[in-house]
XYZ file of C-alpha atoms in Angstrom:
163
model
C -46.608 -0.371 57.368
C -43.389 -2.551 57.566
C -41.140 -2.254 54.488
C -40.936 -6.053 53.851
C -44.671 -6.388 54.039
C -44.773 -3.632 51.528
C -42.597 -5.441 49.148
C -44.568 -8.761 49.581
C -48.180 -7.168 49.074
C -46.351 -5.870 45.531
C -45.251 -9.030 44.697
C -48.712 -10.298 45.466
C -50.312 -7.541 43.427
C -47.801 -8.459 40.632
C -48.556 -12.163 40.316
C -52.550 -12.007 40.783
C -52.901 -13.255 44.206
C -56.026 -11.949 45.592
C -55.566 -10.295 49.040
C -56.772 -7.451 50.803
C -55.282 -5.111 53.758
C -58.192 -4.734 56.023
C -59.036 -5.246 60.086
C -59.188 -8.769 60.918
C -61.638 -8.926 64.414
C -61.707 -12.964 64.711
C -59.000 -14.944 65.909
C -56.697 -16.382 63.479
C -54.466 -19.495 63.252
C -51.768 -16.848 62.491
C -51.976 -13.391 63.678
C -52.927 -10.677 61.014
C -54.091 -13.175 58.461
C -56.964 -14.834 57.235
C -58.326 -16.408 54.122
C -61.631 -15.808 53.119
C -63.383 -17.173 49.893
C -59.713 -17.556 47.897
C -58.931 -14.081 49.178
C -55.928 -13.161 51.732
C -56.716 -10.672 54.283
C -54.098 -9.019 56.009
C -54.305 -6.793 58.913
C -50.769 -4.980 59.006
C -51.591 -3.930 62.952
C -51.992 -7.608 63.806
C -49.393 -9.444 61.718
C -46.230 -10.661 63.651
C -44.276 -12.452 61.097
C -44.225 -10.893 57.559
C -42.932 -14.146 55.949
C -46.045 -15.757 57.108
C -47.865 -13.767 54.541
C -46.108 -15.773 51.578
C -46.777 -18.927 53.645
C -50.493 -18.129 53.351
C -50.314 -16.794 49.794
C -48.829 -19.927 48.766
C -51.580 -22.005 49.781
C -53.617 -19.717 47.320
C -51.193 -20.383 44.718
C -50.829 -23.946 44.835
C -54.297 -24.783 45.684
C -56.316 -26.931 43.209
C -57.784 -24.211 40.927
C -61.323 -25.618 40.856
C -61.468 -25.281 45.118
C -59.269 -21.916 45.384
C -62.782 -20.318 45.847
C -63.150 -22.363 49.015
C -60.208 -21.416 50.784
C -61.280 -19.792 53.993
C -60.105 -19.844 57.850
C -58.621 -23.278 58.462
C -57.936 -24.513 55.135
C -58.133 -28.292 56.680
C -61.820 -27.650 57.657
C -63.362 -25.837 54.156
C -64.833 -28.765 52.638
C -62.165 -29.206 50.116
C -60.667 -32.581 49.096
C -58.510 -33.601 52.084
C -56.139 -36.039 50.169
C -54.839 -33.056 48.391
C -54.180 -30.791 51.094
C -51.198 -32.512 52.574
C -49.174 -31.864 49.327
C -50.287 -28.763 48.953
C -48.981 -27.663 52.381
C -45.535 -29.150 51.471
C -46.109 -27.008 48.019
C -46.750 -23.633 49.826
C -43.829 -24.204 51.868
C -41.202 -24.479 48.567
C -43.553 -21.775 46.764
C -42.814 -19.440 49.499
C -39.214 -20.041 49.232
C -39.205 -19.489 45.683
C -41.135 -16.269 46.273
C -38.667 -15.126 48.777
C -35.680 -15.961 46.774
C -37.560 -13.867 44.249
C -38.433 -10.814 45.786
C -34.755 -10.736 47.730
C -35.402 -12.055 50.944
C -33.335 -14.135 53.086
C -35.453 -17.376 54.084
C -35.298 -16.317 57.875
C -38.314 -14.190 56.837
C -40.451 -16.999 55.946
C -38.952 -19.438 58.407
C -38.855 -17.324 61.371
C -37.549 -18.755 64.663
C -41.307 -18.723 66.019
C -42.822 -20.921 63.271
C -42.759 -24.612 61.598
C -42.972 -26.179 65.159
C -39.227 -25.365 65.717
C -37.857 -26.620 62.492
C -37.134 -23.094 60.877
C -33.432 -23.540 60.943
C -33.809 -27.007 59.361
C -36.111 -25.778 56.384
C -33.480 -22.930 55.973
C -30.767 -25.619 55.975
C -32.557 -27.982 53.447
C -33.942 -25.260 51.499
C -30.303 -23.352 50.964
C -29.063 -26.398 49.668
C -31.320 -26.900 46.604
C -34.600 -28.440 46.110
C -36.558 -30.226 48.892
C -39.985 -31.002 49.714
C -42.872 -29.723 47.852
C -40.778 -29.040 44.849
C -41.734 -32.142 43.271
C -45.433 -30.990 43.032
C -44.331 -27.730 42.047
C -42.909 -29.007 38.835
C -45.748 -31.511 38.240
C -48.385 -28.488 38.153
C -45.817 -27.214 35.504
C -44.876 -24.041 37.992
C -41.356 -24.312 37.822
C -39.173 -22.987 35.170
C -38.285 -26.146 33.013
C -34.882 -24.820 32.000
C -33.883 -22.818 35.046
C -35.127 -25.321 37.861
C -36.699 -24.340 41.566
C -36.585 -21.666 43.001
C -37.150 -20.206 39.449
C -40.880 -20.157 38.498
C -42.296 -20.366 35.390
C -45.469 -19.444 37.064
C -46.765 -18.274 40.226
C -50.350 -19.541 40.455
C -51.125 -23.041 39.627
C -53.469 -23.455 36.695
C -53.019 -27.162 36.158
C -56.098 -29.244 37.687
C -55.649 -33.012 38.517
C -59.646 -32.416 39.493
């Protein structure tokens, strides 16, 4: 297994993001990754971009805690509250930036050239300059270290529920 993948998996274990390395037979939105009832499944043989693991883990981390168990397959068709999900998408991106910085990976691991609809370079630029979209929600959910600010996290899993 690729060293970057192992580093990311070790991080997920440390912060208690439910995940498992397994074979995934069905077609998935991101190759080698699938959410199944709040667990991130990772097929290392089919995974194309290790940074995608952090993005999908970010979805679990920032999800409304009362709905985390509902995260399966296409998160937008999982029966979750739709009004929360757009903000969670932005927060998951910001979370993946904080995670990549914490574990010492360059931002181009998360924002690889084949993702983010061609905006990877733009995202690298804006997050390299400091805070960007998604960070206000991480702060509102009391996840960002109040003294150090973003990308330093106080906690890696959202516990504050707005439900």
